[in-house]
XYZ file of C-alpha atoms in Angstrom:
69
model
C 8.803 -13.273 -18.835
C 12.004 -13.792 -18.575
C 15.115 -11.290 -18.642
C 17.610 -10.891 -21.264
C 21.205 -9.839 -20.507
C 20.693 -6.036 -19.974
C 17.836 -6.777 -17.617
C 19.769 -9.503 -15.690
C 22.911 -7.233 -15.130
C 20.854 -4.161 -14.271
C 19.242 -6.883 -11.438
C 22.015 -8.119 -10.267
C 24.149 -4.568 -10.172
C 20.661 -3.417 -8.123
C 20.845 -6.467 -5.948
C 24.246 -6.231 -4.895
C 25.000 -2.576 -4.313
C 21.209 -1.810 -2.567
C 20.145 -5.281 -0.946
C 16.525 -4.335 -1.704
C 13.573 -5.952 0.262
C 11.966 -6.063 -3.301
C 13.286 -5.948 -6.928
C 10.795 -5.912 -10.045
C 12.903 -5.193 -13.402
C 10.355 -5.590 -16.074
C 11.240 -4.861 -19.721
C 8.659 -2.685 -21.624
C 10.465 -2.296 -24.536
C 7.853 -4.137 -26.971
C 6.325 -0.614 -25.473
C 8.506 1.732 -27.464
C 9.339 -0.355 -30.687
C 9.783 2.259 -33.278
C 10.812 5.271 -30.156
C 13.699 7.067 -29.742
C 16.107 4.649 -28.379
C 14.359 1.753 -29.218
C 16.811 -1.031 -30.171
C 15.994 -3.855 -32.827
C 16.612 -6.550 -30.509
C 14.791 -5.268 -27.408
C 15.734 -4.213 -23.874
C 16.194 -0.646 -24.177
C 13.098 0.678 -21.888
C 12.884 -0.944 -18.118
C 10.629 -0.274 -15.363
C 12.238 -1.001 -11.659
C 10.026 -1.098 -9.038
C 12.472 -0.933 -5.783
C 12.202 -0.832 -1.826
C 15.006 -0.712 0.071
C 16.378 0.283 3.480
C 18.944 2.581 1.292
C 15.931 4.673 0.490
C 14.818 5.406 3.582
C 14.373 9.518 4.111
C 15.725 10.047 0.406
C 13.091 12.382 -1.829
C 12.152 10.825 -4.384
C 14.564 12.183 -6.904
C 17.243 10.910 -4.401
C 16.253 7.591 -4.983
C 16.021 7.836 -8.888
C 19.950 8.922 -8.521
C 20.959 6.634 -6.315
C 19.161 3.677 -8.887
C 20.548 5.158 -11.373
C 24.371 5.571 -10.474
């Protein structure tokens, strides 16, 4: 699946800030059609899988906050 502008921006920012060894940005907006926060044009819900040295020794909550930042 090709990412749209929002997904591309997420991938670009994470690559620049975290230098990941692995990064998957998956647009799951189609699974949330009609839910709160859903947008008619999509790109409202993403799953991110990331592995980076920056997360070593951090709790899951800390890692999550780092990604959201």
